[in-house]
Amino acid sequence: MRKEIRLTVKKPYIQKFKKGFPLIEKDAITNMELVKEEGSLIRLEDQQQQFIGKGYVGKQNKGIGWILSNYEHEPIDKTFFLNRIQLALEKRSSLFEDPETTAFRVFNGEGDGIGGLTIDYYDGFYVMTWYSEGIFAFREWVIEAFGTVPFKGIYEKKRFDQKGKYIDDDDFVIGERGTFPLLVKENGITFAVYLNDGPMVGVFLDQREVRKRIRDDYANGKKVLNTFSYTGAFSVAAALGGATKTTSVDLANRSLAKTIEQFSVNGIDYESQDIVVMDVFRYFNYAQKKGLSFDLVILDPPSFARSKKHTFRAEKDYTNLIKETIAITEDEGVIVASTNCSTFGMKKFLGFIEAAFRETGNRFDILETFSLPDDFQTMKEYQAGDYLKVVFVKKSK
Ligand code: SAH
């Protein structure tokens, strides 16, 4: 039996939890001294010991744990985990049947009923990501839930501080080991992924619809600049969509070989594309000096990044990033502004974009917006989980 602790919720927070808010924050609890052991079960109560919800202890960013159920008599056991995972897999059945897409998310944390755990699918392989030591304590139940699911192999990523205790050499769990790169498909685009090489596998699955839209409707005949390009996934989509040329810019040395690889597995001659290892902010100066300009510019920075010269915080610096972009975007050109920053919503993001155009004295049209695709299931009660915001904006004359 797992240990259960009874935590008392402060009055102002009770309604929020009753309405389904899943993240247990420190400030909401009166008897935090009981929160010691990661993976303990939690019974949330009001001051009169009336039941509010049950969950587990797992420290992750702002939270100390997640609520798993608002039903007092629903046990948190092996069957609970099995049911949530089976339901999540069923919800993705149309993706499993789509021969053009073999990589997608099958379990998205609290959106699928268990905060702190995500599971992605890569052509027969599953990758489980554990976001706290607490959820990792339920690992056996999660793996057992795959007992009747066909798969080639399972890998895992531990996104929590392991205090130097134990480091897995290649993140392998069970089944057969993959040979890497593993080639997966997304709407017919091929991506080379490595499930055994650090936290990032080579492609961010949440941008699937955006890449498709760029390929199908925006890239043809265009000069494309892809900033913060990582392995160049957006550049590949643009090149396949008929871009005259793509330029990929990323600071990380590894991005060069990784981008060459993604072009190559799609049959694109990488020598006809530009791949630049450089700080994006330096690249903007360089491009302006050289009089370079682009028809389509993709901006997909991390929420926070520090380079030698620059610290970038999406919340503070996005407007400026767009201002710099406007200067090297052709009239009637399109900027695809993306952010995965969970501390602000679409409204505020649109505000940053509007401010940039106002301050540079340019007119603009918002063409369309995207948020997370359906396989990244979210809860309406938990806005921070719905982190992705992508805006296609045209610089008009
Ligand atoms: N757009 C990418 C994902 C971006 S991940 C995709 O679609 O796959 C963020 C990337 O930003 C990382 O590869 C990191 O190396 C890069 N990066 C962070 N700060 C940077 C900077 N100042 N200049 C250039 N690249 C930067």
Coordinates of C-alpha atoms and ligand atoms in Angstrom, one line a residue:
M1 CA 0.0 0.0 0.0
R2 CA 1.2 3.5 -0.8
K3 CA 1.2 6.0 1.9
E4 CA -1.6 8.5 1.9
I5 CA -1.4 12.0 3.3
R6 CA -4.4 14.2 4.0
L7 CA -3.9 17.7 2.9
T8 CA -6.2 20.6 3.9
V9 CA -7.0 23.2 1.2
K10 CA -7.2 26.9 2.2
K11 CA -10.7 28.3 1.7
P12 CA -10.1 30.5 -1.3
Y13 CA -8.8 27.6 -3.3
I14 CA -11.6 25.1 -2.6
Q15 CA -13.9 26.2 -5.5
K16 CA -11.1 26.1 -8.0
F17 CA -10.3 22.5 -7.1
K18 CA -13.9 21.5 -7.1
K19 CA -14.3 22.9 -10.6
G20 CA -11.5 20.6 -11.8
F21 CA -8.2 22.5 -11.5
P22 CA -5.7 19.7 -11.4
L23 CA -2.4 21.2 -10.2
I24 CA -1.9 21.3 -6.4
E25 CA 0.1 24.4 -5.5
K26 CA 2.0 24.9 -2.3
D27 CA 0.0 28.1 -1.5
A28 CA -3.3 26.2 -1.5
I29 CA -2.4 23.9 1.3
T30 CA -2.3 24.6 5.1
N31 CA -0.4 21.6 6.2
M32 CA 2.5 21.5 3.8
E33 CA 4.7 19.9 6.4
L34 CA 3.0 16.5 5.6
V35 CA 4.4 16.7 2.0
K36 CA 7.6 14.8 2.3
E37 CA 7.8 11.7 0.1
E38 CA 7.5 11.8 -3.7
G39 CA 4.8 9.4 -4.9
S40 CA 2.7 9.5 -1.8
L41 CA -1.0 9.5 -2.4
I42 CA -2.9 12.7 -1.5
R43 CA -6.4 13.1 -0.1
L44 CA -7.4 16.8 -0.5
E45 CA -9.9 18.0 2.1
D46 CA -11.5 21.2 3.3
Q47 CA -11.3 22.4 6.9
Q48 CA -14.2 20.1 7.8
Q49 CA -12.4 17.1 6.3
Q50 CA -14.9 16.9 3.5
F51 CA -13.4 15.2 0.4
I52 CA -12.2 17.4 -2.5
G53 CA -10.0 15.2 -4.6
K54 CA -7.2 12.7 -4.7
G55 CA -3.8 12.7 -6.3
Y56 CA -0.1 12.2 -5.7
V57 CA 2.9 14.1 -4.5
G58 CA 5.2 15.0 -7.4
K59 CA 7.2 18.3 -7.4
Q60 CA 7.2 19.9 -10.8
N61 CA 7.7 23.6 -11.5
K62 CA 5.0 25.4 -9.5
G63 CA 3.1 22.4 -8.3
I64 CA 3.7 19.9 -5.4
G65 CA 1.5 17.3 -7.1
W66 CA -1.5 16.6 -9.3
I67 CA -5.1 15.7 -8.7
L68 CA -6.0 12.4 -10.4
S69 CA -9.7 12.0 -9.4
N70 CA -12.5 14.0 -7.9
Y71 CA -14.4 10.8 -7.1
E72 CA -14.0 9.8 -3.4
H73 CA -14.5 6.1 -4.1
E74 CA -12.3 5.7 -7.2
P75 CA -9.1 3.9 -6.1
I76 CA -5.8 5.1 -7.5
D77 CA -4.3 1.8 -8.4
K78 CA -3.0 -0.3 -11.3
T79 CA -6.5 -0.4 -12.9
F80 CA -6.8 3.4 -12.7
F81 CA -3.6 3.8 -14.7
L82 CA -4.6 1.1 -17.1
N83 CA -7.9 2.7 -17.8
R84 CA -6.6 6.2 -18.4
I85 CA -3.9 4.9 -20.7
Q86 CA -6.3 2.7 -22.7
L87 CA -8.7 5.5 -23.1
A88 CA -5.9 7.8 -24.3
L89 CA -4.8 5.2 -26.9
E90 CA -8.3 4.8 -28.2
K91 CA -8.7 8.5 -28.6
R92 CA -5.7 8.5 -31.0
S93 CA -7.1 5.6 -33.1
S94 CA -7.4 7.7 -36.3
L95 CA -3.7 8.7 -36.0
F96 CA -2.7 5.1 -35.5
E97 CA -4.6 4.3 -38.7
D98 CA -3.0 7.1 -40.7
P99 CA -0.2 5.7 -42.8
E100 CA 1.2 9.2 -43.5
T101 CA 1.7 10.0 -39.8
T102 CA 3.7 7.6 -37.6
A103 CA 4.8 10.0 -34.8
F104 CA 2.4 11.7 -32.4
R105 CA 1.5 12.1 -28.7
V106 CA -0.6 9.3 -27.2
F107 CA -0.8 10.6 -23.6
N108 CA -0.7 14.2 -22.6
G109 CA -0.4 14.5 -18.8
E110 CA -3.3 16.1 -17.0
G111 CA -5.2 16.4 -20.4
D112 CA -5.4 12.6 -20.3
G113 CA -6.0 12.4 -16.6
I114 CA -2.5 12.0 -15.2
G115 CA -0.4 15.1 -14.7
G116 CA 3.3 14.7 -14.9
L117 CA 3.4 12.0 -17.5
T118 CA 3.5 12.2 -21.3
I119 CA 3.8 9.3 -23.8
D120 CA 4.8 9.8 -27.5
Y121 CA 4.6 7.2 -30.3
Y122 CA 7.3 6.8 -32.9
D123 CA 6.5 4.1 -35.4
G124 CA 6.1 1.2 -33.1
F125 CA 8.2 2.7 -30.2
Y126 CA 6.8 4.5 -27.2
V127 CA 8.7 7.2 -25.2
M128 CA 7.5 7.9 -21.7
T129 CA 8.5 11.2 -20.1
W130 CA 8.4 11.4 -16.3
Y131 CA 8.2 15.0 -15.1
S132 CA 8.8 14.3 -11.3
E133 CA 10.2 11.7 -9.0
G134 CA 6.6 11.2 -7.7
I135 CA 5.1 10.1 -11.0
F136 CA 8.2 8.0 -11.6
A137 CA 7.2 6.0 -8.5
F138 CA 4.1 4.8 -10.6
R139 CA 6.4 3.6 -13.4
E140 CA 5.6 -0.1 -13.0
W141 CA 1.8 0.5 -13.3
V142 CA 2.3 2.5 -16.4
I143 CA 4.6 0.0 -18.1
E144 CA 2.2 -2.8 -17.1
A145 CA -0.6 -1.0 -18.8
F146 CA 1.2 -1.6 -22.1
G147 CA 1.0 -5.4 -21.4
T148 CA -1.7 -5.9 -24.1
V149 CA -0.6 -3.1 -26.4
P150 CA 1.5 -4.1 -29.4
F151 CA 4.9 -2.3 -29.6
K152 CA 8.4 -2.8 -30.7
G153 CA 10.1 -1.1 -27.7
I154 CA 9.7 1.4 -24.9
Y155 CA 12.1 4.3 -24.0
E156 CA 11.8 6.8 -21.2
K157 CA 13.0 10.3 -20.3
K158 CA 13.4 11.5 -16.8
R159 CA 12.8 15.2 -16.6
F160 CA 13.6 15.6 -12.9
D161 CA 16.6 16.0 -10.7
Q162 CA 18.1 12.6 -10.1
K163 CA 20.6 13.8 -7.5
G164 CA 23.4 12.0 -9.3
K165 CA 21.9 8.7 -8.2
Y166 CA 21.4 6.7 -11.3
I167 CA 21.8 7.5 -14.9
D168 CA 20.4 5.3 -17.6
D169 CA 22.8 4.9 -20.5
D170 CA 20.3 5.0 -23.3
D171 CA 16.8 5.4 -21.8
F172 CA 15.8 2.0 -22.9
V173 CA 13.0 0.2 -20.9
I174 CA 11.7 -2.9 -22.6
G175 CA 11.0 -4.7 -25.9
E176 CA 13.5 -4.4 -28.7
R177 CA 16.1 -1.7 -29.0
G178 CA 15.6 0.6 -32.0
T179 CA 18.2 1.4 -34.6
F180 CA 18.7 5.1 -34.8
P181 CA 18.0 7.3 -36.6
L182 CA 14.5 5.9 -36.7
L183 CA 12.6 7.3 -39.6
V184 CA 9.1 8.4 -38.8
K185 CA 6.5 10.2 -40.9
E186 CA 4.3 13.2 -40.3
N187 CA 1.8 14.0 -43.0
G188 CA 4.2 12.4 -45.4
I189 CA 7.2 14.4 -44.2
T190 CA 10.1 12.1 -43.0
F191 CA 11.9 12.9 -39.7
A192 CA 15.0 11.2 -38.4
V193 CA 14.6 10.7 -34.6
Y194 CA 16.9 9.4 -31.9
L195 CA 15.0 8.0 -28.8
N196 CA 18.3 7.1 -27.1
D197 CA 20.1 10.5 -27.1
G198 CA 19.0 13.0 -24.5
P199 CA 15.7 14.7 -23.7
M200 CA 14.9 15.9 -27.2
V201 CA 14.5 13.3 -30.0
G202 CA 14.8 15.6 -33.0
V203 CA 11.3 16.8 -33.7
F204 CA 8.6 18.6 -31.7
L205 CA 5.4 16.8 -32.4
D206 CA 3.1 19.7 -31.3
Q207 CA 3.8 21.7 -34.5
R208 CA 2.5 19.0 -36.9
E209 CA -0.4 21.1 -38.2
V210 CA 1.7 24.2 -38.5
R211 CA 4.3 22.4 -40.6
K212 CA 1.6 21.0 -42.8
R213 CA 0.1 24.4 -43.3
I214 CA 3.5 25.9 -44.2
R215 CA 4.1 23.2 -46.7
D216 CA 0.7 23.2 -48.3
D217 CA -0.2 26.9 -48.4
Y218 CA 2.6 29.2 -47.6
A219 CA 6.0 28.0 -48.9
N220 CA 5.6 27.7 -52.7
G221 CA 8.0 30.1 -54.5
K222 CA 9.0 31.8 -51.3
K223 CA 12.3 32.7 -49.7
V224 CA 12.0 31.3 -46.2
L225 CA 13.9 32.1 -43.0
N226 CA 13.6 29.6 -40.2
T227 CA 15.0 31.0 -36.9
F228 CA 15.7 28.9 -33.8
S229 CA 15.5 26.1 -36.3
Y230 CA 16.9 23.2 -34.1
T231 CA 16.8 20.3 -36.6
G232 CA 15.2 22.4 -39.3
A233 CA 11.8 20.7 -39.3
F234 CA 10.0 23.9 -40.5
S235 CA 12.7 24.3 -43.2
V236 CA 12.0 20.8 -44.5
A237 CA 8.3 21.4 -44.6
A238 CA 8.9 24.7 -46.5
A239 CA 11.3 23.1 -49.0
L240 CA 8.9 20.2 -49.7
G241 CA 6.2 22.9 -50.2
G242 CA 8.2 24.5 -53.0
A243 CA 10.2 27.2 -51.3
T244 CA 12.8 28.7 -53.6
K245 CA 15.3 28.5 -50.7
T246 CA 15.3 28.0 -47.0
T247 CA 17.7 29.5 -44.5
S248 CA 17.9 27.8 -41.1
V249 CA 19.5 29.7 -38.2
D250 CA 20.3 28.1 -34.8
L251 CA 23.0 28.8 -32.3
A252 CA 23.7 25.1 -31.4
N253 CA 26.6 23.5 -33.3
R254 CA 24.6 20.2 -33.5
S255 CA 21.9 21.9 -35.5
L256 CA 24.1 21.8 -38.7
A257 CA 24.5 18.0 -38.9
K258 CA 20.9 17.5 -37.7
T259 CA 19.4 19.8 -40.3
I260 CA 21.5 18.2 -43.1
E261 CA 20.1 14.9 -42.0
Q262 CA 16.5 16.0 -42.0
F263 CA 16.9 17.4 -45.5
S264 CA 18.6 14.3 -46.7
V265 CA 16.0 11.8 -45.4
N266 CA 13.5 13.8 -47.4
G267 CA 15.5 13.7 -50.6
I268 CA 16.3 17.4 -50.5
D269 CA 19.8 18.5 -51.6
Y270 CA 20.9 20.3 -48.4
E271 CA 23.6 22.2 -50.4
S272 CA 20.8 24.1 -52.1
Q273 CA 19.7 25.4 -48.7
D274 CA 21.4 27.6 -46.2
I275 CA 22.1 26.3 -42.7
V276 CA 23.7 28.9 -40.5
V277 CA 25.0 28.3 -37.0
M278 CA 24.7 31.7 -35.4
D279 CA 22.9 33.7 -32.7
V280 CA 19.6 34.7 -34.3
F281 CA 20.0 38.3 -33.0
R282 CA 23.4 38.5 -34.7
Y283 CA 21.8 37.0 -37.8
F284 CA 19.2 39.8 -37.9
N285 CA 22.0 42.4 -37.9
Y286 CA 23.9 40.5 -40.6
A287 CA 20.9 40.2 -42.8
Q288 CA 20.1 43.9 -42.5
K289 CA 23.6 44.9 -43.3
K290 CA 23.6 42.6 -46.4
G291 CA 20.2 43.7 -47.5
L292 CA 18.7 40.3 -47.2
S293 CA 14.9 39.9 -47.0
F294 CA 12.5 37.0 -46.8
D295 CA 8.9 36.3 -47.9
L296 CA 8.2 33.9 -45.0
V297 CA 9.9 34.1 -41.6
I298 CA 9.4 31.5 -38.9
L299 CA 10.0 32.4 -35.3
D300 CA 10.0 29.6 -32.8
P301 CA 12.2 30.7 -29.9
P302 CA 12.3 28.9 -26.5
S303 CA 10.5 30.6 -23.6
F304 CA 13.8 31.4 -22.1
A305 CA 17.3 31.3 -23.7
R306 CA 20.6 32.7 -22.7
S307 CA 23.4 33.1 -25.3
K308 CA 26.8 34.9 -24.8
K309 CA 25.4 38.3 -25.8
H310 CA 21.6 37.9 -25.2
T311 CA 19.1 36.8 -22.7
F312 CA 15.7 36.2 -24.3
R313 CA 12.5 35.9 -22.3
A314 CA 9.4 35.4 -24.4
E315 CA 7.2 37.3 -22.0
K316 CA 9.4 40.4 -22.2
D317 CA 11.3 40.2 -25.5
Y318 CA 8.9 38.8 -28.1
T319 CA 7.8 42.3 -29.3
N320 CA 11.4 43.2 -30.0
L321 CA 12.0 39.9 -31.8
I322 CA 9.1 40.7 -34.1
K323 CA 10.3 44.2 -34.7
E324 CA 13.7 42.9 -35.8
T325 CA 11.9 40.4 -38.1
I326 CA 9.7 43.0 -39.7
A327 CA 12.8 44.8 -40.9
I328 CA 13.9 41.8 -43.0
T329 CA 10.5 40.7 -44.2
E330 CA 9.2 41.7 -47.6
D331 CA 6.0 43.7 -48.0
E332 CA 3.2 41.2 -48.2
G333 CA 5.5 38.7 -46.6
V334 CA 4.3 36.4 -43.8
I335 CA 5.7 36.0 -40.3
V336 CA 4.9 32.8 -38.4
A337 CA 5.2 33.7 -34.8
S338 CA 5.2 30.8 -32.4
T339 CA 5.7 30.5 -28.6
N340 CA 5.4 27.7 -26.1
C341 CA 5.5 30.0 -23.1
S342 CA 2.8 29.0 -20.7
T343 CA 2.7 32.2 -18.6
F344 CA 0.7 34.1 -21.1
G345 CA -2.2 33.3 -23.5
M346 CA -3.2 34.1 -27.1
K347 CA -4.6 37.5 -26.3
K348 CA -1.4 38.8 -24.8
F349 CA 0.7 37.2 -27.6
L350 CA -1.4 39.0 -30.2
G351 CA -0.8 42.1 -28.2
F352 CA 3.0 41.6 -28.5
I353 CA 2.6 41.2 -32.3
E354 CA 0.4 44.3 -32.6
A355 CA 2.8 46.4 -30.6
A356 CA 5.7 45.4 -32.8
F357 CA 3.9 46.5 -36.0
R358 CA 2.6 49.7 -34.4
E359 CA 6.1 50.6 -33.1
T360 CA 7.7 50.0 -36.5
G361 CA 4.8 51.9 -38.3
N362 CA 3.8 48.9 -40.4
R363 CA 0.3 47.6 -41.2
F364 CA -0.5 44.0 -40.7
D365 CA -3.2 41.3 -41.1
I366 CA -3.6 38.3 -38.8
L367 CA -4.1 35.5 -41.3
E368 CA -4.7 32.6 -38.9
T369 CA -3.8 31.1 -35.5
F370 CA -3.0 27.7 -34.2
S371 CA -2.9 26.0 -30.8
L372 CA -2.1 22.5 -29.8
P373 CA -3.3 19.7 -32.0
D374 CA -5.9 17.2 -30.7
D375 CA -3.4 14.5 -29.6
F376 CA -2.0 17.1 -27.2
Q377 CA -5.2 16.8 -25.2
T378 CA -5.7 19.7 -22.7
M379 CA -8.2 20.6 -19.9
K380 CA -10.2 23.7 -20.1
E381 CA -9.7 24.1 -16.3
Y382 CA -6.0 24.3 -16.8
Q383 CA -5.0 27.0 -19.2
A384 CA -1.3 26.7 -18.6
G385 CA -1.4 23.2 -20.2
D386 CA -2.6 24.8 -23.5
Y387 CA 0.7 26.4 -24.0
L388 CA 1.2 26.6 -27.8
K389 CA 0.3 29.7 -29.7
V390 CA 1.1 30.2 -33.3
V391 CA 0.1 33.3 -35.3
F392 CA 0.5 33.7 -39.1
V393 CA 0.7 37.5 -39.7
K394 CA 1.1 39.3 -43.0
K395 CA 3.1 42.5 -43.2
S396 CA 0.9 44.6 -45.4
K397 CA 1.8 47.8 -47.3
Ligands
SAH1 N1 11.8 25.6 -34.1 C1 12.4 24.3 -33.7 C2 12.4 24.1 -32.2 C3 13.2 25.2 -31.5 S1 13.9 24.6 -30.1 C4 11.6 23.2 -34.4 O1 10.6 23.4 -35.1 O2 12.0 22.0 -34.3 C5 14.8 26.1 -29.6 C6 16.1 26.2 -30.4 O3 16.6 27.5 -30.2 C7 17.3 25.3 -29.9 O4 17.7 24.5 -31.0 C8 18.4 26.3 -29.5 O5 19.7 25.9 -29.8 C9 18.0 27.6 -30.2 N2 18.4 28.9 -29.7 C10 18.3 29.3 -28.4 N3 18.7 30.6 -28.4 C11 19.1 30.9 -29.6 C12 19.7 32.1 -30.2 N4 19.9 33.2 -29.4 N5 20.0 32.1 -31.5 C13 19.8 31.0 -32.2 N6 19.3 29.9 -31.7 C14 18.9 29.8 -30.4

